[in-house]
PDB file of N, CA and C in Angstrom:
ATOM      1  N   HIS A   1     216.568 -42.252  65.486  1.00  0.00           N
ATOM      2  CA  HIS A   1     217.318 -41.183  64.848  1.00  0.00           C
ATOM      3  C   HIS A   1     216.684 -40.867  63.505  1.00  0.00           C
ATOM      4  N   ARG A   2     216.409 -39.615  63.274  1.00  0.00           N
ATOM      5  CA  ARG A   2     215.794 -39.188  62.019  1.00  0.00           C
ATOM      6  C   ARG A   2     216.877 -38.708  61.061  1.00  0.00           C
ATOM      7  N   PHE A   3     216.878 -39.276  59.863  1.00  0.00           N
ATOM      8  CA  PHE A   3     217.814 -38.837  58.838  1.00  0.00           C
ATOM      9  C   PHE A   3     217.236 -37.641  58.100  1.00  0.00           C
ATOM     10  N   ALA A   4     218.099 -36.820  57.553  1.00  0.00           N
ATOM     11  CA  ALA A   4     217.654 -35.650  56.799  1.00  0.00           C
ATOM     12  C   ALA A   4     216.953 -36.097  55.515  1.00  0.00           C
ATOM     13  N   SER A   5     215.944 -35.343  55.111  1.00  0.00           N
ATOM     14  CA  SER A   5     215.279 -35.609  53.836  1.00  0.00           C
ATOM     15  C   SER A   5     216.222 -35.232  52.701  1.00  0.00           C
ATOM     16  N   ASN A   6     215.883 -35.640  51.492  1.00  0.00           N
ATOM     17  CA  ASN A   6     216.691 -35.260  50.333  1.00  0.00           C
ATOM     18  C   ASN A   6     216.787 -33.746  50.205  1.00  0.00           C
ATOM     19  N   GLU A   7     215.683 -33.065  50.478  1.00  0.00           N
ATOM     20  CA  GLU A   7     215.668 -31.602  50.360  1.00  0.00           C
ATOM     21  C   GLU A   7     216.587 -30.967  51.404  1.00  0.00           C
ATOM     22  N   GLU A   8     216.533 -31.478  52.630  1.00  0.00           N
ATOM     23  CA  GLU A   8     217.418 -30.952  53.677  1.00  0.00           C
ATOM     24  C   GLU A   8     218.879 -31.231  53.341  1.00  0.00           C
ATOM     25  N   THR A   9     219.151 -32.427  52.871  1.00  0.00           N
ATOM     26  CA  THR A   9     220.516 -32.792  52.491  1.00  0.00           C
ATOM     27  C   THR A   9     221.028 -31.866  51.392  1.00  0.00           C
ATOM     28  N   ALA A  10     220.189 -31.568  50.419  1.00  0.00           N
ATOM     29  CA  ALA A  10     220.581 -30.665  49.337  1.00  0.00           C
ATOM     30  C   ALA A  10     220.868 -29.262  49.878  1.00  0.00           C
ATOM     31  N   ARG A  11     220.065 -28.795  50.823  1.00  0.00           N
ATOM     32  CA  ARG A  11     220.302 -27.469  51.415  1.00  0.00           C
ATOM     33  C   ARG A  11     221.639 -27.438  52.162  1.00  0.00           C
ATOM     34  N   TYR A  12     221.919 -28.486  52.952  1.00  0.00           N
ATOM     35  CA  TYR A  12     223.192 -28.555  53.676  1.00  0.00           C
ATOM     36  C   TYR A  12     224.364 -28.606  52.697  1.00  0.00           C
ATOM     37  N   ALA A  13     224.206 -29.395  51.657  1.00  0.00           N
ATOM     38  CA  ALA A  13     225.271 -29.499  50.651  1.00  0.00           C
ATOM     39  C   ALA A  13     225.490 -28.150  49.975  1.00  0.00           C
ATOM     40  N   PHE A  14     224.410 -27.433  49.678  1.00  0.00           N
ATOM     41  CA  PHE A  14     224.534 -26.140  49.021  1.00  0.00           C
ATOM     42  C   PHE A  14     225.264 -25.141  49.919  1.00  0.00           C
ATOM     43  N   LEU A  15     225.013 -25.190  51.223  1.00  0.00           N
ATOM     44  CA  LEU A  15     225.745 -24.330  52.155  1.00  0.00           C
ATOM     45  C   LEU A  15     227.246 -24.652  52.127  1.00  0.00           C
ATOM     46  N   LEU A  16     227.566 -25.920  52.106  1.00  0.00           N
ATOM     47  CA  LEU A  16     228.967 -26.338  52.016  1.00  0.00           C
ATOM     48  C   LEU A  16     229.593 -25.869  50.704  1.00  0.00           C
ATOM     49  N   ILE A  17     228.860 -26.035  49.626  1.00  0.00           N
ATOM     50  CA  ILE A  17     229.350 -25.609  48.307  1.00  0.00           C
ATOM     51  C   ILE A  17     229.655 -24.112  48.319  1.00  0.00           C
ATOM     52  N   GLN A  18     228.776 -23.311  48.920  1.00  0.00           N
ATOM     53  CA  GLN A  18     228.979 -21.865  48.964  1.00  0.00           C
ATOM     54  C   GLN A  18     230.203 -21.494  49.788  1.00  0.00           C
ATOM     55  N   ALA A  19     230.562 -22.333  50.772  1.00  0.00           N
ATOM     56  CA  ALA A  19     231.761 -22.071  51.576  1.00  0.00           C
ATOM     57  C   ALA A  19     233.036 -22.354  50.778  1.00  0.00           C
ATOM     58  N   ILE A  20     232.936 -23.240  49.798  1.00  0.00           N
ATOM     59  CA  ILE A  20     234.103 -23.631  48.994  1.00  0.00           C
ATOM     60  C   ILE A  20     234.285 -22.708  47.794  1.00  0.00           C
ATOM     61  N   GLY A  21     233.186 -22.324  47.160  1.00  0.00           N
ATOM     62  CA  GLY A  21     233.278 -21.524  45.950  1.00  0.00           C
ATOM     63  C   GLY A  21     231.921 -20.954  45.579  1.00  0.00           C
ATOM     64  N   LYS A  22     231.828 -20.428  44.362  1.00  0.00           N
ATOM     65  CA  LYS A  22     230.583 -19.818  43.894  1.00  0.00           C
ATOM     66  C   LYS A  22     229.867 -20.788  42.957  1.00  0.00           C
ATOM     67  N   PRO A  23     228.684 -21.280  43.375  1.00  0.00           N
ATOM     68  CA  PRO A  23     227.929 -22.193  42.517  1.00  0.00           C
ATOM     69  C   PRO A  23     227.470 -21.500  41.238  1.00  0.00           C
ATOM     70  N   ILE A  24     227.445 -22.262  40.149  1.00  0.00           N
ATOM     71  CA  ILE A  24     226.955 -21.716  38.880  1.00  0.00           C
ATOM     72  C   ILE A  24     225.706 -22.486  38.463  1.00  0.00           C
ATOM     73  N   ALA A  25     224.932 -21.880  37.578  1.00  0.00           N
ATOM     74  CA  ALA A  25     223.692 -22.504  37.112  1.00  0.00           C
ATOM     75  C   ALA A  25     223.982 -23.764  36.308  1.00  0.00           C
ATOM     76  N   GLN A  26     223.135 -24.765  36.500  1.00  0.00           N
ATOM     77  CA  GLN A  26     223.218 -26.023  35.770  1.00  0.00           C
ATOM     78  C   GLN A  26     222.232 -26.054  34.611  1.00  0.00           C
ATOM     79  N   HIS A  27     221.429 -25.021  34.500  1.00  0.00           N
ATOM     80  CA  HIS A  27     220.367 -24.976  33.496  1.00  0.00           C
ATOM     81  C   HIS A  27     220.154 -23.520  33.110  1.00  0.00           C
ATOM     82  N   LEU A  28     219.628 -23.302  31.934  1.00  0.00           N
ATOM     83  CA  LEU A  28     219.373 -21.938  31.468  1.00  0.00           C
ATOM     84  C   LEU A  28     218.410 -21.175  32.369  1.00  0.00           C
ATOM     85  N   ASN A  29     217.559 -21.899  33.113  1.00  0.00           N
ATOM     86  CA  ASN A  29     216.603 -21.224  33.992  1.00  0.00           C
ATOM     87  C   ASN A  29     217.220 -20.807  35.325  1.00  0.00           C
ATOM     88  N   GLY A  30     218.533 -21.073  35.517  1.00  0.00           N
ATOM     89  CA  GLY A  30     219.234 -20.633  36.715  1.00  0.00           C
ATOM     90  C   GLY A  30     219.353 -21.669  37.815  1.00  0.00           C
ATOM     91  N   THR A  31     218.786 -22.848  37.629  1.00  0.00           N
ATOM     92  CA  THR A  31     218.854 -23.905  38.635  1.00  0.00           C
ATOM     93  C   THR A  31     220.304 -24.256  38.934  1.00  0.00           C
ATOM     94  N   LYS A  32     220.666 -24.271  40.224  1.00  0.00           N
ATOM     95  CA  LYS A  32     222.049 -24.538  40.608  1.00  0.00           C
ATOM     96  C   LYS A  32     222.270 -25.957  41.113  1.00  0.00           C
ATOM     97  N   ILE A  33     221.225 -26.620  41.528  1.00  0.00           N
ATOM     98  CA  ILE A  33     221.318 -28.037  41.894  1.00  0.00           C
ATOM     99  C   ILE A  33     220.314 -28.770  41.020  1.00  0.00           C
ATOM    100  N   TRP A  34     220.801 -29.791  40.312  1.00  0.00           N
ATOM    101  CA  TRP A  34     219.972 -30.480  39.339  1.00  0.00           C
ATOM    102  C   TRP A  34     219.869 -31.944  39.717  1.00  0.00           C
ATOM    103  N   ASP A  35     218.657 -32.449  39.849  1.00  0.00           N
ATOM    104  CA  ASP A  35     218.466 -33.864  40.158  1.00  0.00           C
ATOM    105  C   ASP A  35     218.763 -34.719  38.936  1.00  0.00           C
ATOM    106  N   VAL A  36     219.485 -35.790  39.161  1.00  0.00           N
ATOM    107  CA  VAL A  36     219.743 -36.793  38.130  1.00  0.00           C
ATOM    108  C   VAL A  36     219.002 -38.038  38.592  1.00  0.00           C
ATOM    109  N   LYS A  37     217.878 -38.309  37.936  1.00  0.00           N
ATOM    110  CA  LYS A  37     217.021 -39.407  38.375  1.00  0.00           C
ATOM    111  C   LYS A  37     216.270 -39.972  37.179  1.00  0.00           C
ATOM    112  N   ASP A  38     216.300 -41.286  37.065  1.00  0.00           N
ATOM    113  CA  ASP A  38     215.569 -41.939  35.993  1.00  0.00           C
ATOM    114  C   ASP A  38     214.077 -41.862  36.281  1.00  0.00           C
ATOM    115  N   VAL A  39     213.390 -41.051  35.501  1.00  0.00           N
ATOM    116  CA  VAL A  39     211.936 -40.952  35.622  1.00  0.00           C
ATOM    117  C   VAL A  39     211.268 -41.451  34.341  1.00  0.00           C
ATOM    118  N   GLY A  40     212.033 -42.235  33.577  1.00  0.00           N
ATOM    119  CA  GLY A  40     211.488 -42.814  32.355  1.00  0.00           C
ATOM    120  C   GLY A  40     211.561 -41.900  31.151  1.00  0.00           C
ATOM    121  N   GLY A  41     212.378 -40.852  31.241  1.00  0.00           N
ATOM    122  CA  GLY A  41     212.518 -39.934  30.117  1.00  0.00           C
ATOM    123  C   GLY A  41     213.132 -40.602  28.900  1.00  0.00           C
ATOM    124  N   SER A  42     212.890 -40.036  27.737  1.00  0.00           N
ATOM    125  CA  SER A  42     213.437 -40.557  26.481  1.00  0.00           C
ATOM    126  C   SER A  42     214.176 -39.440  25.762  1.00  0.00           C
ATOM    127  N   VAL A  43     215.446 -39.662  25.484  1.00  0.00           N
ATOM    128  CA  VAL A  43     216.237 -38.675  24.744  1.00  0.00           C
ATOM    129  C   VAL A  43     215.623 -38.446  23.366  1.00  0.00           C
ATOM    130  N   ALA A  44     215.067 -39.503  22.772  1.00  0.00           N
ATOM    131  CA  ALA A  44     214.428 -39.377  21.459  1.00  0.00           C
ATOM    132  C   ALA A  44     213.270 -38.389  21.494  1.00  0.00           C
ATOM    133  N   ASP A  45     212.656 -38.238  22.672  1.00  0.00           N
ATOM    134  CA  ASP A  45     211.544 -37.292  22.821  1.00  0.00           C
ATOM    135  C   ASP A  45     212.000 -35.939  23.356  1.00  0.00           C
ATOM    136  N   GLY A  46     213.322 -35.733  23.466  1.00  0.00           N
ATOM    137  CA  GLY A  46     213.850 -34.448  23.901  1.00  0.00           C
ATOM    138  C   GLY A  46     214.210 -34.358  25.369  1.00  0.00           C
ATOM    139  N   ALA A  47     214.132 -35.456  26.106  1.00  0.00           N
ATOM    140  CA  ALA A  47     214.463 -35.427  27.535  1.00  0.00           C
ATOM    141  C   ALA A  47     215.975 -35.319  27.726  1.00  0.00           C
ATOM    142  N   ARG A  48     216.396 -34.727  28.840  1.00  0.00           N
ATOM    143  CA  ARG A  48     217.810 -34.678  29.196  1.00  0.00           C
ATOM    144  C   ARG A  48     218.249 -36.068  29.654  1.00  0.00           C
ATOM    145  N   PHE A  49     219.540 -36.380  29.464  1.00  0.00           N
ATOM    146  CA  PHE A  49     220.078 -37.660  29.921  1.00  0.00           C
ATOM    147  C   PHE A  49     219.780 -37.883  31.403  1.00  0.00           C
ATOM    148  N   SER A  50     219.740 -36.797  32.172  1.00  0.00           N
ATOM    149  CA  SER A  50     219.568 -36.907  33.617  1.00  0.00           C
ATOM    150  C   SER A  50     218.197 -37.435  34.030  1.00  0.00           C
ATOM    151  N   THR A  51     217.264 -37.576  33.091  1.00  0.00           N
ATOM    152  CA  THR A  51     215.951 -38.119  33.425  1.00  0.00           C
ATOM    153  C   THR A  51     215.748 -39.512  32.823  1.00  0.00           C
ATOM    154  N   THR A  52     216.837 -40.088  32.313  1.00  0.00           N
ATOM    155  CA  THR A  52     216.781 -41.408  31.696  1.00  0.00           C
ATOM    156  C   THR A  52     217.685 -42.372  32.456  1.00  0.00           C
ATOM    157  N   ASN A  53     217.715 -43.615  32.014  1.00  0.00           N
ATOM    158  CA  ASN A  53     218.638 -44.590  32.587  1.00  0.00           C
ATOM    159  C   ASN A  53     219.865 -44.769  31.697  1.00  0.00           C
ATOM    160  N   LEU A  54     220.089 -43.847  30.772  1.00  0.00           N
ATOM    161  CA  LEU A  54     221.225 -43.925  29.853  1.00  0.00           C
ATOM    162  C   LEU A  54     222.489 -43.364  30.486  1.00  0.00           C
ATOM    163  N   GLU A  55     223.615 -43.902  30.083  1.00  0.00           N
ATOM    164  CA  GLU A  55     224.911 -43.385  30.535  1.00  0.00           C
ATOM    165  C   GLU A  55     225.287 -42.195  29.658  1.00  0.00           C
ATOM    166  N   SER A  56     225.740 -41.121  30.276  1.00  0.00           N
ATOM    167  CA  SER A  56     226.128 -39.948  29.484  1.00  0.00           C
ATOM    168  C   SER A  56     227.633 -39.707  29.503  1.00  0.00           C
ATOM    169  N   GLY A  57     228.375 -40.524  30.220  1.00  0.00           N
ATOM    170  CA  GLY A  57     229.826 -40.373  30.251  1.00  0.00           C
ATOM    171  C   GLY A  57     230.263 -39.191  31.096  1.00  0.00           C
ATOM    172  N   PHE A  58     231.584 -39.048  31.260  1.00  0.00           N
ATOM    173  CA  PHE A  58     232.123 -37.951  32.053  1.00  0.00           C
ATOM    174  C   PHE A  58     231.870 -36.624  31.353  1.00  0.00           C
ATOM    175  N   HIS A  59     231.360 -35.675  32.095  1.00  0.00           N
ATOM    176  CA  HIS A  59     231.130 -34.325  31.576  1.00  0.00           C
ATOM    177  C   HIS A  59     230.848 -33.407  32.762  1.00  0.00           C
ATOM    178  N   ASN A  60     230.829 -32.115  32.514  1.00  0.00           N
ATOM    179  CA  ASN A  60     230.311 -31.190  33.524  1.00  0.00           C
ATOM    180  C   ASN A  60     229.443 -30.186  32.807  1.00  0.00           C
ATOM    181  N   ASP A  61     228.452 -29.690  33.515  1.00  0.00           N
ATOM    182  CA  ASP A  61     227.489 -28.784  32.897  1.00  0.00           C
ATOM    183  C   ASP A  61     227.993 -27.352  32.825  1.00  0.00           C
ATOM    184  N   GLY A  62     229.207 -27.106  33.281  1.00  0.00           N
ATOM    185  CA  GLY A  62     229.758 -25.764  33.249  1.00  0.00           C
ATOM    186  C   GLY A  62     230.932 -25.631  32.302  1.00  0.00           C
ATOM    187  N   ALA A  63     230.997 -26.502  31.311  1.00  0.00           N
ATOM    188  CA  ALA A  63     232.139 -26.494  30.399  1.00  0.00           C
ATOM    189  C   ALA A  63     232.281 -25.168  29.652  1.00  0.00           C
ATOM    190  N   ASP A  64     231.189 -24.452  29.509  1.00  0.00           N
ATOM    191  CA  ASP A  64     231.241 -23.177  28.801  1.00  0.00           C
ATOM    192  C   ASP A  64     231.380 -21.989  29.754  1.00  0.00           C
ATOM    193  N   ALA A  65     231.659 -22.257  31.027  1.00  0.00           N
ATOM    194  CA  ALA A  65     231.839 -21.175  31.999  1.00  0.00           C
ATOM    195  C   ALA A  65     233.021 -20.305  31.580  1.00  0.00           C
ATOM    196  N   ALA A  66     232.844 -19.007  31.639  1.00  0.00           N
ATOM    197  CA  ALA A  66     233.851 -18.067  31.160  1.00  0.00           C
ATOM    198  C   ALA A  66     235.214 -18.258  31.827  1.00  0.00           C
ATOM    199  N   LYS A  67     235.232 -18.534  33.123  1.00  0.00           N
ATOM    200  CA  LYS A  67     236.493 -18.653  33.848  1.00  0.00           C
ATOM    201  C   LYS A  67     236.891 -20.095  34.116  1.00  0.00           C
ATOM    202  N   GLY A  68     236.136 -21.046  33.618  1.00  0.00           N
ATOM    203  CA  GLY A  68     236.416 -22.433  33.933  1.00  0.00           C
ATOM    204  C   GLY A  68     235.891 -22.777  35.319  1.00  0.00           C
ATOM    205  N   LEU A  69     236.081 -23.997  35.720  1.00  0.00           N
ATOM    206  CA  LEU A  69     235.570 -24.461  37.007  1.00  0.00           C
ATOM    207  C   LEU A  69     236.712 -24.898  37.905  1.00  0.00           C
ATOM    208  N   ASP A  70     236.607 -24.582  39.185  1.00  0.00           N
ATOM    209  CA  ASP A  70     237.587 -25.054  40.155  1.00  0.00           C
ATOM    210  C   ASP A  70     237.181 -26.395  40.741  1.00  0.00           C
ATOM    211  N   TYR A  71     235.887 -26.617  40.917  1.00  0.00           N
ATOM    212  CA  TYR A  71     235.377 -27.840  41.531  1.00  0.00           C
ATOM    213  C   TYR A  71     234.118 -28.291  40.814  1.00  0.00           C
ATOM    214  N   VAL A  72     233.915 -29.588  40.787  1.00  0.00           N
ATOM    215  CA  VAL A  72     232.671 -30.180  40.306  1.00  0.00           C
ATOM    216  C   VAL A  72     232.259 -31.200  41.357  1.00  0.00           C
ATOM    217  N   GLY A  73     230.995 -31.177  41.772  1.00  0.00           N
ATOM    218  CA  GLY A  73     230.556 -32.084  42.823  1.00  0.00           C
ATOM    219  C   GLY A  73     229.352 -32.902  42.422  1.00  0.00           C
ATOM    220  N   LEU A  74     229.190 -34.009  43.110  1.00  0.00           N
ATOM    221  CA  LEU A  74     228.050 -34.894  42.912  1.00  0.00           C
ATOM    222  C   LEU A  74     227.564 -35.340  44.282  1.00  0.00           C
ATOM    223  N   LEU A  75     226.318 -35.125  44.571  1.00  0.00           N
ATOM    224  CA  LEU A  75     225.715 -35.534  45.836  1.00  0.00           C
ATOM    225  C   LEU A  75     224.808 -36.725  45.567  1.00  0.00           C
ATOM    226  N   VAL A  76     225.052 -37.824  46.253  1.00  0.00           N
ATOM    227  CA  VAL A  76     224.262 -39.037  46.061  1.00  0.00           C
ATOM    228  C   VAL A  76     223.361 -39.232  47.273  1.00  0.00           C
ATOM    229  N   TYR A  77     222.043 -39.296  47.041  1.00  0.00           N
ATOM    230  CA  TYR A  77     221.074 -39.479  48.116  1.00  0.00           C
ATOM    231  C   TYR A  77     220.949 -40.930  48.537  1.00  0.00           C
ATOM    232  N   HIS A  78     220.893 -41.823  47.568  1.00  0.00           N
ATOM    233  CA  HIS A  78     220.636 -43.237  47.848  1.00  0.00           C
ATOM    234  C   HIS A  78     221.555 -44.111  47.013  1.00  0.00           C
ATOM    235  N   ARG A  79     221.979 -45.201  47.599  1.00  0.00           N
ATOM    236  CA  ARG A  79     222.786 -46.184  46.883  1.00  0.00           C
ATOM    237  C   ARG A  79     221.924 -46.842  45.807  1.00  0.00           C
ATOM    238  N   ALA A  80     222.531 -47.147  44.678  1.00  0.00           N
ATOM    239  CA  ALA A  80     221.816 -47.831  43.601  1.00  0.00           C
ATOM    240  C   ALA A  80     221.413 -49.232  44.032  1.00  0.00           C
ATOM    241  N   MET A  81     220.286 -49.705  43.541  1.00  0.00           N
ATOM    242  CA  MET A  81     219.828 -51.051  43.871  1.00  0.00           C
ATOM    243  C   MET A  81     220.726 -52.110  43.241  1.00  0.00           C
ATOM    244  N   GLU A  82     221.337 -51.764  42.118  1.00  0.00           N
ATOM    245  CA  GLU A  82     222.278 -52.663  41.460  1.00  0.00           C
ATOM    246  C   GLU A  82     223.252 -51.830  40.650  1.00  0.00           C
ATOM    247  N   GLY A  83     224.365 -52.434  40.276  1.00  0.00           N
ATOM    248  CA  GLY A  83     225.377 -51.700  39.510  1.00  0.00           C
ATOM    249  C   GLY A  83     226.122 -50.740  40.403  1.00  0.00           C
ATOM    250  N   GLY A  84     226.383 -49.554  39.905  1.00  0.00           N
ATOM    251  CA  GLY A  84     227.016 -48.539  40.718  1.00  0.00           C
ATOM    252  C   GLY A  84     228.527 -48.618  40.747  1.00  0.00           C
ATOM    253  N   ILE A  85     229.137 -48.916  39.625  1.00  0.00           N
ATOM    254  CA  ILE A  85     230.595 -48.954  39.559  1.00  0.00           C
ATOM    255  C   ILE A  85     231.121 -47.545  39.787  1.00  0.00           C
ATOM    256  N   SER A  86     232.051 -47.395  40.714  1.00  0.00           N
ATOM    257  CA  SER A  86     232.647 -46.082  41.000  1.00  0.00           C
ATOM    258  C   SER A  86     233.711 -45.769  39.973  1.00  0.00           C
ATOM    259  N   GLN A  87     233.772 -44.507  39.561  1.00  0.00           N
ATOM    260  CA  GLN A  87     234.799 -44.051  38.637  1.00  0.00           C
ATOM    261  C   GLN A  87     235.317 -42.708  39.121  1.00  0.00           C
ATOM    262  N   LEU A  88     236.552 -42.424  38.824  1.00  0.00           N
ATOM    263  CA  LEU A  88     237.179 -41.167  39.204  1.00  0.00           C
ATOM    264  C   LEU A  88     237.959 -40.667  38.006  1.00  0.00           C
ATOM    265  N   THR A  89     237.893 -39.380  37.763  1.00  0.00           N
ATOM    266  CA  THR A  89     238.641 -38.809  36.665  1.00  0.00           C
ATOM    267  C   THR A  89     239.228 -37.473  37.089  1.00  0.00           C
ATOM    268  N   CYS A  90     240.198 -37.015  36.368  1.00  0.00           N
ATOM    269  CA  CYS A  90     240.826 -35.731  36.633  1.00  0.00           C
ATOM    270  C   CYS A  90     240.796 -34.901  35.363  1.00  0.00           C
ATOM    271  N   GLY A  91     240.519 -33.636  35.484  1.00  0.00           N
ATOM    272  CA  GLY A  91     240.393 -32.781  34.313  1.00  0.00           C
ATOM    273  C   GLY A  91     241.506 -31.761  34.147  1.00  0.00           C
ATOM    274  N   TYR A  92     242.721 -32.097  34.571  1.00  0.00           N
ATOM    275  CA  TYR A  92     243.835 -31.145  34.406  1.00  0.00           C
ATOM    276  C   TYR A  92     244.109 -30.849  32.969  1.00  0.00           C
TER     277      TYR A  92
END
């Protein structure tokens, strides 16, 4: 059995997202799906938290959306090798 690649999984997820609501950009360049992956980035050098191994706490990238957000989603491709404490929050 062949599992979907990360790219295929992201495409399927994006189709599902479009069925639920209207996706908004996660970046000024218009990117609507943003990878969060430690690639050794350094915030001190101007890197986004999403490219480091630092914790950034609960937030959403659409906090300045004119109408607010109805849903926020997170797609996980692979289980963490260690750690990975699950957390849930509500933004009412």
